[in-house]
mmCIF file of C-alpha atoms and ligand atoms in Angstrom:
data_model
loop_
_atom_site.group_PDB
_atom_site.id
_atom_site.type_symbol
_atom_site.label_atom_id
_atom_site.label_comp_id
_atom_site.label_asym_id
_atom_site.label_seq_id
_atom_site.Cartn_x
_atom_site.Cartn_y
_atom_site.Cartn_z
ATOM 1 C CA MET A 1 7.610 27.114 45.026
ATOM 2 C CA ARG A 2 9.701 30.279 45.022
ATOM 3 C CA PHE A 3 9.674 32.403 41.902
ATOM 4 C CA SER A 4 13.449 32.725 41.868
ATOM 5 C CA ARG A 5 13.767 29.053 40.989
ATOM 6 C CA PHE A 6 12.178 29.769 37.669
ATOM 7 C CA LEU A 7 14.402 31.011 34.931
ATOM 8 C CA SER A 8 13.724 34.112 33.025
ATOM 9 C CA GLY A 9 12.530 33.382 29.538
ATOM 10 C CA SER A 10 9.729 34.312 27.283
ATOM 11 C CA SER A 11 6.207 33.122 27.808
ATOM 12 C CA TYR A 12 6.370 31.711 24.266
ATOM 13 C CA ASP A 13 8.985 29.116 25.196
ATOM 14 C CA LEU A 14 7.919 25.596 24.380
ATOM 15 C CA ALA A 15 8.619 21.984 25.242
ATOM 16 C CA ILE A 16 7.927 19.506 22.475
ATOM 17 C CA ASP A 17 7.401 15.759 22.652
ATOM 18 C CA LEU A 18 7.973 14.818 19.042
ATOM 19 C CA GLY A 19 6.573 11.312 19.150
ATOM 20 C CA THR A 20 6.269 8.801 16.345
ATOM 21 C CA VAL A 21 2.491 8.827 16.773
ATOM 22 C CA ASN A 22 1.642 12.060 18.587
ATOM 23 C CA THR A 23 3.274 15.443 18.979
ATOM 24 C CA VAL A 24 2.491 17.162 22.264
ATOM 25 C CA VAL A 25 3.462 20.774 22.913
ATOM 26 C CA TYR A 26 3.765 22.478 26.275
ATOM 27 C CA LEU A 27 3.780 26.264 26.509
ATOM 28 C CA ARG A 28 5.769 27.830 29.356
ATOM 29 C CA ASN A 29 3.577 28.688 32.330
ATOM 30 C CA ARG A 30 0.500 27.444 30.513
ATOM 31 C CA GLY A 31 0.836 23.676 30.190
ATOM 32 C CA ILE A 32 -0.151 21.517 27.245
ATOM 33 C CA VAL A 33 -1.560 23.567 24.393
ATOM 34 C CA LEU A 34 -1.375 21.117 21.491
ATOM 35 C CA ASN A 35 -1.706 17.371 21.011
ATOM 36 C CA GLU A 36 -1.918 16.134 17.426
ATOM 37 C CA PRO A 37 -0.930 13.110 15.383
ATOM 38 C CA SER A 38 2.588 13.292 13.868
ATOM 39 C CA VAL A 39 1.180 12.921 10.371
ATOM 40 C CA VAL A 40 1.695 14.928 7.180
ATOM 41 C CA ALA A 41 -0.346 14.633 3.971
ATOM 42 C CA LEU A 42 1.586 15.441 0.792
ATOM 43 C CA GLU A 43 -0.019 16.249 -2.525
ATOM 44 C CA THR A 44 1.899 15.688 -5.748
ATOM 45 C CA LEU A 45 0.960 17.639 -8.871
ATOM 46 C CA ASN A 46 3.062 17.425 -12.042
ATOM 47 C CA GLY A 47 5.875 15.815 -10.102
ATOM 48 C CA VAL A 48 6.009 18.534 -7.438
ATOM 49 C CA SER A 49 5.033 17.686 -3.846
ATOM 50 C CA ARG A 50 3.553 20.128 -1.411
ATOM 51 C CA VAL A 51 2.127 19.780 2.063
ATOM 52 C CA ARG A 52 -1.631 19.472 1.956
ATOM 53 C CA ALA A 53 -2.380 18.960 5.658
ATOM 54 C CA ILE A 54 -0.588 18.380 8.943
ATOM 55 C CA GLY A 55 -1.619 16.826 12.245
ATOM 56 C CA ALA A 56 -5.225 15.957 13.038
ATOM 57 C CA GLU A 57 -6.396 17.047 9.584
ATOM 58 C CA ALA A 58 -3.819 14.817 7.879
ATOM 59 C CA LYS A 59 -4.664 11.827 10.060
ATOM 60 C CA LEU A 60 -8.244 11.931 8.837
ATOM 61 C CA MET A 61 -6.855 11.275 5.363
ATOM 62 C CA LEU A 62 -4.837 8.217 6.470
ATOM 63 C CA GLY A 63 -5.647 5.220 4.300
ATOM 64 C CA LYS A 64 -8.275 7.169 2.363
ATOM 65 C CA THR A 65 -6.140 9.302 0.087
ATOM 66 C CA PRO A 66 -6.519 9.608 -3.693
ATOM 67 C CA ASP A 67 -3.534 8.609 -5.846
ATOM 68 C CA ASN A 68 -1.890 12.016 -5.823
ATOM 69 C CA VAL A 69 -2.050 12.440 -2.045
ATOM 70 C CA SER A 70 0.090 10.424 0.340
ATOM 71 C CA THR A 71 0.142 10.540 4.117
ATOM 72 C CA ILE A 72 3.456 10.061 5.821
ATOM 73 C CA ARG A 73 4.606 9.849 9.406
ATOM 74 C CA PRO A 74 7.984 11.569 9.359
ATOM 75 C CA MET A 75 8.986 10.148 12.763
ATOM 76 C CA ARG A 76 7.913 6.619 11.995
ATOM 77 C CA ASP A 77 10.998 4.697 13.064
ATOM 78 C CA GLY A 78 11.484 6.306 16.456
ATOM 79 C CA VAL A 79 13.641 9.061 15.043
ATOM 80 C CA ILE A 80 13.313 11.303 12.022
ATOM 81 C CA ALA A 81 12.632 9.222 8.912
ATOM 82 C CA ASP A 82 12.057 12.222 6.621
ATOM 83 C CA ILE A 83 13.883 15.319 7.809
ATOM 84 C CA ASP A 84 12.381 17.870 5.385
ATOM 85 C CA VAL A 85 8.814 16.888 6.120
ATOM 86 C CA ALA A 86 9.560 16.646 9.850
ATOM 87 C CA GLU A 87 10.847 20.200 9.786
ATOM 88 C CA GLN A 88 7.675 21.495 8.153
ATOM 89 C CA MET A 89 5.647 19.617 10.708
ATOM 90 C CA ILE A 90 7.639 21.058 13.640
ATOM 91 C CA LYS A 91 7.301 24.551 12.191
ATOM 92 C CA TYR A 92 3.545 24.153 11.814
ATOM 93 C CA PHE A 93 3.097 22.878 15.384
ATOM 94 C CA ILE A 94 5.284 25.640 16.838
ATOM 95 C CA GLY A 95 3.211 28.250 15.036
ATOM 96 C CA LYS A 96 -0.049 26.681 16.090
ATOM 97 C CA ALA A 97 1.000 26.294 19.733
ATOM 98 C CA GLY A 98 2.107 29.899 19.992
ATOM 99 C CA GLY A 99 -0.853 31.312 18.156
ATOM 100 C CA GLY A 100 1.164 32.476 15.145
ATOM 101 C CA SER A 101 4.880 33.049 14.683
ATOM 102 C CA ARG A 102 4.581 36.848 14.549
ATOM 103 C CA LYS A 103 4.026 36.913 18.298
ATOM 104 C CA PHE A 104 7.349 35.237 18.969
ATOM 105 C CA GLY A 105 9.549 38.165 18.069
ATOM 106 C CA ARG A 106 13.014 36.803 18.890
ATOM 107 C CA GLY A 107 11.812 33.252 18.624
ATOM 108 C CA PRO A 108 11.108 30.892 21.522
ATOM 109 C CA GLU A 109 13.477 28.692 23.484
ATOM 110 C CA ILE A 110 12.498 25.116 22.822
ATOM 111 C CA ALA A 111 13.152 21.947 24.801
ATOM 112 C CA ILE A 112 12.637 18.910 22.594
ATOM 113 C CA SER A 113 12.732 15.285 23.680
ATOM 114 C CA ILE A 114 14.836 12.654 21.961
ATOM 115 C CA PRO A 115 14.868 8.891 22.432
ATOM 116 C CA SER A 116 17.973 7.593 24.210
ATOM 117 C CA SER A 117 18.663 5.392 21.195
ATOM 118 C CA ALA A 118 19.063 8.390 18.850
ATOM 119 C CA THR A 119 22.558 8.671 17.379
ATOM 120 C CA GLN A 120 24.585 11.889 17.414
ATOM 121 C CA VAL A 121 23.635 12.462 13.779
ATOM 122 C CA GLU A 122 19.949 12.041 14.573
ATOM 123 C CA ARG A 123 20.186 14.353 17.593
ATOM 124 C CA ARG A 124 21.800 16.982 15.416
ATOM 125 C CA ALA A 125 19.100 16.561 12.759
ATOM 126 C CA ILE A 126 16.312 17.107 15.305
ATOM 127 C CA GLN A 127 18.140 20.080 16.796
ATOM 128 C CA GLN A 128 18.706 21.591 13.347
ATOM 129 C CA ALA A 129 15.108 21.062 12.243
ATOM 130 C CA THR A 130 13.838 22.754 15.432
ATOM 131 C CA SER A 131 16.251 25.585 14.968
ATOM 132 C CA ASN A 132 15.226 26.035 11.318
ATOM 133 C CA ALA A 133 11.618 26.028 12.456
ATOM 134 C CA GLY A 134 12.281 29.268 14.330
ATOM 135 C CA ALA A 135 13.697 28.413 17.765
ATOM 136 C CA ARG A 136 16.136 30.904 19.250
ATOM 137 C CA LYS A 137 17.690 28.214 21.413
ATOM 138 C CA VAL A 138 17.202 24.465 21.448
ATOM 139 C CA TYR A 139 17.628 22.133 24.413
ATOM 140 C CA LEU A 140 17.569 18.382 23.980
ATOM 141 C CA ILE A 141 16.113 16.268 26.765
ATOM 142 C CA GLU A 142 16.211 12.493 27.004
ATOM 143 C CA GLU A 143 12.703 11.162 26.530
ATOM 144 C CA SER A 144 12.911 8.788 29.515
ATOM 145 C CA MET A 145 14.088 11.626 31.736
ATOM 146 C CA ALA A 146 11.216 13.831 30.602
ATOM 147 C CA ALA A 147 8.769 10.953 31.087
ATOM 148 C CA ALA A 148 10.019 10.385 34.632
ATOM 149 C CA ILE A 149 9.725 14.060 35.580
ATOM 150 C CA GLY A 150 6.280 14.203 33.992
ATOM 151 C CA ALA A 151 5.230 11.128 35.949
ATOM 152 C CA GLY A 152 6.208 12.927 39.149
ATOM 153 C CA LEU A 153 9.343 10.906 39.986
ATOM 154 C CA ARG A 154 12.027 12.712 41.980
ATOM 155 C CA VAL A 155 14.839 12.307 39.463
ATOM 156 C CA ILE A 156 16.956 14.974 41.177
ATOM 157 C CA ASP A 157 17.319 12.836 44.288
ATOM 158 C CA PRO A 158 19.932 10.102 44.654
ATOM 159 C CA LEU A 159 17.155 7.547 44.464
ATOM 160 C CA GLY A 160 16.850 4.991 41.695
ATOM 161 C CA ALA A 161 13.699 5.180 39.627
ATOM 162 C CA MET A 162 12.635 3.037 36.719
ATOM 163 C CA VAL A 163 10.531 4.125 33.783
ATOM 164 C CA VAL A 164 9.186 2.050 30.915
ATOM 165 C CA ASP A 165 7.874 4.370 28.175
ATOM 166 C CA ILE A 166 5.945 2.591 25.442
ATOM 167 C CA GLY A 167 5.370 4.799 22.416
ATOM 168 C CA GLY A 168 4.351 4.112 18.854
ATOM 169 C CA GLY A 169 7.758 3.080 17.554
ATOM 170 C CA THR A 170 9.804 2.010 20.541
ATOM 171 C CA THR A 171 9.799 0.985 24.164
ATOM 172 C CA GLU A 172 12.360 2.908 26.176
ATOM 173 C CA VAL A 173 13.445 1.339 29.435
ATOM 174 C CA ALA A 174 15.454 3.545 31.768
ATOM 175 C CA ILE A 175 16.812 3.674 35.280
ATOM 176 C CA LEU A 176 17.390 7.202 36.509
ATOM 177 C CA SER A 177 19.066 8.805 39.466
ATOM 178 C CA LEU A 178 20.466 12.237 40.280
ATOM 179 C CA ARG A 179 19.474 13.954 37.042
ATOM 180 C CA GLY A 180 21.032 11.266 34.874
ATOM 181 C CA LEU A 181 20.316 8.032 33.072
ATOM 182 C CA ALA A 182 22.033 5.198 34.929
ATOM 183 C CA TYR A 183 20.774 2.706 32.356
ATOM 184 C CA SER A 184 18.811 2.974 29.170
ATOM 185 C CA ALA A 185 17.749 0.581 26.468
ATOM 186 C CA SER A 186 15.400 0.838 23.560
ATOM 187 C CA VAL A 187 13.574 -1.904 21.716
ATOM 188 C CA ARG A 188 11.688 -1.387 18.489
ATOM 189 C CA VAL A 189 8.411 -2.573 19.936
ATOM 190 C CA GLY A 190 5.497 -0.210 20.460
ATOM 191 C CA GLY A 191 1.968 0.603 19.427
ATOM 192 C CA ASP A 192 2.710 0.429 15.692
ATOM 193 C CA ARG A 193 3.984 -3.139 15.865
ATOM 194 C CA MET A 194 0.939 -4.063 17.971
ATOM 195 C CA ASP A 195 -1.341 -2.658 15.257
ATOM 196 C CA GLU A 196 0.576 -4.590 12.595
ATOM 197 C CA ALA A 197 0.378 -7.805 14.627
ATOM 198 C CA ILE A 198 -3.385 -7.397 14.958
ATOM 199 C CA ALA A 199 -3.830 -6.674 11.235
ATOM 200 C CA SER A 200 -1.714 -9.626 10.166
ATOM 201 C CA GLY A 201 -3.347 -11.957 12.692
ATOM 202 C CA ILE A 202 -6.802 -11.099 11.391
ATOM 203 C CA ARG A 203 -5.618 -11.508 7.811
ATOM 204 C CA ARG A 204 -4.267 -14.985 8.547
ATOM 205 C CA LYS A 205 -7.105 -16.198 10.690
ATOM 206 C CA HIS A 206 -10.120 -14.562 9.076
ATOM 207 C CA ASN A 207 -8.922 -13.809 5.536
ATOM 208 C CA LEU A 208 -9.811 -10.210 6.193
ATOM 209 C CA MET A 209 -7.716 -7.186 5.210
ATOM 210 C CA ILE A 210 -8.010 -4.270 7.629
ATOM 211 C CA GLY A 211 -6.301 -0.867 7.651
ATOM 212 C CA GLU A 212 -4.049 0.524 10.368
ATOM 213 C CA VAL A 213 -6.753 2.808 11.751
ATOM 214 C CA THR A 214 -9.064 -0.171 12.302
ATOM 215 C CA ALA A 215 -6.258 -2.241 13.812
ATOM 216 C CA GLU A 216 -5.518 0.527 16.300
ATOM 217 C CA ARG A 217 -9.183 0.797 17.235
ATOM 218 C CA ILE A 218 -9.343 -2.936 17.953
ATOM 219 C CA LYS A 219 -6.244 -2.643 20.157
ATOM 220 C CA VAL A 220 -7.677 0.238 22.169
ATOM 221 C CA GLU A 221 -11.130 -1.315 22.524
ATOM 222 C CA ILE A 222 -10.436 -4.976 23.248
ATOM 223 C CA GLY A 223 -6.646 -5.359 23.138
ATOM 224 C CA THR A 224 -5.056 -6.997 26.165
ATOM 225 C CA ALA A 225 -1.644 -8.240 27.266
ATOM 226 C CA GLN A 226 -3.156 -11.228 29.030
ATOM 227 C CA MET A 227 -5.279 -14.139 27.859
ATOM 228 C CA PRO A 228 -8.807 -13.791 29.346
ATOM 229 C CA PRO A 229 -9.617 -16.592 31.814
ATOM 230 C CA ASP A 230 -12.090 -18.239 29.406
ATOM 231 C CA GLY A 231 -9.764 -17.752 26.423
ATOM 232 C CA VAL A 232 -12.329 -15.582 24.649
ATOM 233 C CA GLY A 233 -13.304 -12.471 26.626
ATOM 234 C CA ALA A 234 -15.024 -9.576 24.896
ATOM 235 C CA VAL A 235 -15.774 -9.736 21.174
ATOM 236 C CA MET A 236 -15.897 -7.043 18.521
ATOM 237 C CA ARG A 237 -17.242 -6.813 14.974
ATOM 238 C CA VAL A 238 -14.581 -5.775 12.498
ATOM 239 C CA ARG A 239 -14.978 -4.640 8.900
ATOM 240 C CA GLY A 240 -12.482 -4.882 6.086
ATOM 241 C CA ARG A 241 -12.025 -6.534 2.718
ATOM 242 C CA ASP A 242 -12.412 -10.280 2.277
ATOM 243 C CA LEU A 243 -9.195 -11.576 0.705
ATOM 244 C CA VAL A 244 -10.898 -14.380 -1.169
ATOM 245 C CA LYS A 245 -13.972 -12.612 -2.517
ATOM 246 C CA GLY A 246 -12.347 -9.198 -2.723
ATOM 247 C CA MET A 247 -15.472 -7.645 -1.241
ATOM 248 C CA PRO A 248 -16.199 -5.677 1.950
ATOM 249 C CA ALA A 249 -16.947 -8.081 4.788
ATOM 250 C CA GLU A 250 -17.429 -8.246 8.551
ATOM 251 C CA VAL A 251 -16.067 -10.758 11.056
ATOM 252 C CA GLU A 252 -16.195 -11.194 14.810
ATOM 253 C CA VAL A 253 -12.887 -11.005 16.644
ATOM 254 C CA SER A 254 -12.346 -11.984 20.281
ATOM 255 C CA GLN A 255 -10.139 -10.589 22.994
ATOM 256 C CA GLY A 256 -8.484 -13.991 23.325
ATOM 257 C CA GLU A 257 -7.406 -13.862 19.687
ATOM 258 C CA ILE A 258 -5.982 -10.374 20.084
ATOM 259 C CA ALA A 259 -4.091 -11.431 23.234
ATOM 260 C CA GLN A 260 -2.542 -14.189 21.164
ATOM 261 C CA PHE A 261 -1.563 -11.860 18.306
ATOM 262 C CA LEU A 262 0.099 -9.526 20.813
ATOM 263 C CA SER A 263 1.791 -12.111 23.022
ATOM 264 C CA ASP A 264 5.124 -12.018 21.249
ATOM 265 C CA LEU A 265 5.421 -8.237 21.513
ATOM 266 C CA VAL A 266 4.347 -8.238 25.150
ATOM 267 C CA ALA A 267 7.059 -10.830 25.819
ATOM 268 C CA GLN A 268 9.648 -8.538 24.235
ATOM 269 C CA ILE A 269 8.617 -5.627 26.483
ATOM 270 C CA VAL A 270 8.854 -7.895 29.540
ATOM 271 C CA GLU A 271 12.242 -9.145 28.345
ATOM 272 C CA ALA A 272 13.641 -5.610 27.964
ATOM 273 C CA THR A 273 12.430 -4.709 31.468
ATOM 274 C CA LEU A 274 13.929 -7.820 33.073
ATOM 275 C CA SER A 275 17.194 -7.237 31.320
ATOM 276 C CA ALA A 276 17.374 -3.661 32.689
ATOM 277 C CA LEU A 277 16.737 -4.937 36.211
ATOM 278 C CA GLU A 278 19.502 -7.510 35.872
ATOM 279 C CA LYS A 279 21.980 -4.829 34.886
ATOM 280 C CA ALA A 280 21.021 -2.242 37.512
ATOM 281 C CA GLU A 281 23.593 -1.275 40.156
ATOM 282 C CA PRO A 282 22.730 -3.000 43.456
ATOM 283 C CA GLU A 283 21.920 0.272 45.275
ATOM 284 C CA LEU A 284 19.607 1.408 42.506
ATOM 285 C CA ALA A 285 18.063 -2.036 42.276
ATOM 286 C CA SER A 286 17.172 -1.858 45.949
ATOM 287 C CA ASP A 287 15.484 1.555 45.439
ATOM 288 C CA ILE A 288 13.518 0.150 42.519
ATOM 289 C CA TYR A 289 12.558 -2.810 44.653
ATOM 290 C CA ASP A 290 10.913 -0.321 47.036
ATOM 291 C CA GLN A 291 9.503 2.097 44.499
ATOM 292 C CA GLY A 292 8.530 -0.202 41.684
ATOM 293 C CA ILE A 293 8.237 0.626 38.004
ATOM 294 C CA VAL A 294 6.347 3.477 36.374
ATOM 295 C CA MET A 295 4.957 3.049 32.870
ATOM 296 C CA THR A 296 4.301 5.976 30.528
ATOM 297 C CA GLY A 297 3.387 6.459 26.853
ATOM 298 C CA GLY A 298 0.271 5.388 24.998
ATOM 299 C CA GLY A 299 1.345 1.753 24.759
ATOM 300 C CA SER A 300 1.315 1.462 28.552
ATOM 301 C CA LEU A 301 -2.478 1.813 28.350
ATOM 302 C CA LEU A 302 -2.800 -1.626 26.750
ATOM 303 C CA ALA A 303 -5.115 -3.490 29.135
ATOM 304 C CA ASP A 304 -3.394 -5.707 31.728
ATOM 305 C CA LEU A 305 0.130 -4.841 30.613
ATOM 306 C CA ASP A 306 0.879 -3.443 34.076
ATOM 307 C CA GLU A 307 -0.286 -6.680 35.642
ATOM 308 C CA VAL A 308 1.763 -8.844 33.285
ATOM 309 C CA LEU A 309 4.868 -6.746 33.957
ATOM 310 C CA SER A 310 4.282 -6.844 37.689
ATOM 311 C CA LYS A 311 3.934 -10.638 37.700
ATOM 312 C CA ALA A 312 7.067 -11.094 35.596
ATOM 313 C CA THR A 313 9.251 -8.799 37.716
ATOM 314 C CA GLY A 314 7.697 -9.345 41.123
ATOM 315 C CA LEU A 315 7.639 -5.545 41.523
ATOM 316 C CA PRO A 316 4.821 -3.043 41.844
ATOM 317 C CA VAL A 317 4.025 -1.486 38.457
ATOM 318 C CA VAL A 318 1.898 1.607 37.949
ATOM 319 C CA VAL A 319 0.740 3.388 34.833
ATOM 320 C CA ALA A 320 1.415 7.108 35.289
ATOM 321 C CA ASP A 321 -1.519 9.500 35.382
ATOM 322 C CA ASN A 322 -1.857 11.143 31.995
ATOM 323 C CA ALA A 323 0.509 8.583 30.483
ATOM 324 C CA LEU A 324 0.327 10.156 27.009
ATOM 325 C CA MET A 325 1.342 13.597 28.316
ATOM 326 C CA CYS A 326 4.220 12.694 30.650
ATOM 327 C CA VAL A 327 7.053 13.471 28.230
ATOM 328 C CA ALA A 328 5.685 16.910 27.291
ATOM 329 C CA ASN A 329 4.817 17.742 30.901
ATOM 330 C CA GLY A 330 8.269 16.651 32.078
ATOM 331 C CA ALA A 331 10.120 18.555 29.354
ATOM 332 C CA GLY A 332 7.989 21.608 30.170
ATOM 333 C CA ARG A 333 8.874 21.312 33.828
ATOM 334 C CA ALA A 334 12.567 21.102 32.948
ATOM 335 C CA LEU A 335 12.225 24.286 30.934
ATOM 336 C CA GLU A 336 10.421 26.179 33.678
ATOM 337 C CA ASP A 337 12.136 25.031 36.816
ATOM 338 C CA SER A 338 15.845 25.652 37.337
ATOM 339 C CA GLU A 339 16.047 22.686 39.711
ATOM 340 C CA TYR A 340 15.640 20.506 36.668
ATOM 341 C CA ARG A 341 17.751 22.555 34.271
ATOM 342 C CA GLY A 342 20.682 20.137 34.586
ATOM 343 C CA VAL A 343 18.743 17.347 32.901
ATOM 344 C CA MET A 344 18.810 19.114 29.537
ATOM 345 C CA ALA A 345 21.637 19.193 27.051
ATOM 346 C CA ASP A 346 22.462 22.622 25.768
ATOM 347 C CA VAL A 347 23.111 22.754 22.031
HETATM 348 P P1 ADP B 1 4.722 8.342 20.617
HETATM 349 O O1 ADP B 1 5.430 8.921 21.806
HETATM 350 O O2 ADP B 1 5.554 7.384 19.838
HETATM 351 O O3 ADP B 1 4.091 9.389 19.769
HETATM 352 P P2 ADP B 1 2.485 7.803 22.330
HETATM 353 O O4 ADP B 1 3.083 7.739 23.683
HETATM 354 O O5 ADP B 1 1.744 9.048 21.966
HETATM 355 O O6 ADP B 1 3.556 7.462 21.203
HETATM 356 O O7 ADP B 1 1.521 6.537 22.188
HETATM 357 C C1 ADP B 1 0.897 6.271 21.007
HETATM 358 C C2 ADP B 1 0.537 4.812 20.964
HETATM 359 O O8 ADP B 1 -0.285 4.477 22.076
HETATM 360 C C3 ADP B 1 -0.259 4.468 19.706
HETATM 361 O O9 ADP B 1 0.280 3.286 19.139
HETATM 362 C C4 ADP B 1 -1.651 4.238 20.267
HETATM 363 O O10 ADP B 1 -2.377 3.303 19.494
HETATM 364 C C5 ADP B 1 -1.345 3.676 21.633
HETATM 365 N N1 ADP B 1 -2.477 3.778 22.555
HETATM 366 C C6 ADP B 1 -3.162 4.881 22.918
HETATM 367 N N2 ADP B 1 -4.159 4.576 23.759
HETATM 368 C C7 ADP B 1 -4.101 3.217 23.947
HETATM 369 C C8 ADP B 1 -4.866 2.273 24.705
HETATM 370 N N3 ADP B 1 -5.901 2.652 25.453
HETATM 371 N N4 ADP B 1 -4.503 0.979 24.627
HETATM 372 C C9 ADP B 1 -3.470 0.569 23.889
HETATM 373 N N5 ADP B 1 -2.706 1.408 23.154
HETATM 374 C C10 ADP B 1 -3.019 2.725 23.181
HETATM 375 MG MG1 MG B 2 6.684 9.188 23.248
#
């Protein structure tokens, strides 16, 4: 790689993947320097709210807060749900990633990813919040594009590539070629809805109330997109509150049950992927036929989802290495390497 391909810029420039669940920050020429939950804890005293904790520290408080403290996820619905809190969160992460704002001087250039489904108003809000947080210049990059670059796909070639990015709030399906999105669609299905489906399934079937942290742990440990051959698979002990007795209780939950709770959501992800393939231009479709589909995002780590998607489409499906980091790595690459500069929108 020749040095001249890299743009001048300060070594404090950042690429940010502002996800609904995790924020990942990439520092120019350094790589990923921060990866924390997109969570903010607010404390209210005498009617006035102030930020009590952000990121990993705030996540620890999730579901365990006293009455005057509330934890919120400002990006909950795929885009910014609470702009003021989101801005404070972005500012905090920028400072933390750069080791303190004083060092920035003129302020960094920041590339920030946005879901393809974001409206113009939402794009502007994210741009403004990043700018207010201290950026000298803000570039917006489509999340699917960043994910593809981060997964190592050659999006600057005239070759069709398909990416399915499953995050906390949404699944983004995209077909890319020559630095652009030839097709993109977003469905509001992701890790959050999987957690909710698990919690509500266990409530219905076992009369047990569990929190979102527990639901997520069940998903990661024994969750699967496919019914185990014996219908049961691995089992796990789960604690919560018995709805009838109102007391703490423990039940045993099986992989087969979880597969059932998740089946509807898995079907929606498959549906969105099939629908993208049906709409792809013939030339691109033939490239995808050769290359297959790449999955990124935390949701793509759900056990057997790659296999289910491969069976449904008849195409090879791979989960990208470092699936949770692809968007930040790709946005960082776009910031560093002029070959990719064209994939970012200048605002
Ligand atoms: P976002 O971009 O919306 O912040 P991420 O790509 O960071 O989302 O993915 C976060 C989601 O991935 C969460 O819902 C998390 O529970 C889920 N996740 C992480 N690891 C796994 C795993 N091993 N199995 C299933 N889901 C996972
Ligand atoms: Mg994401």
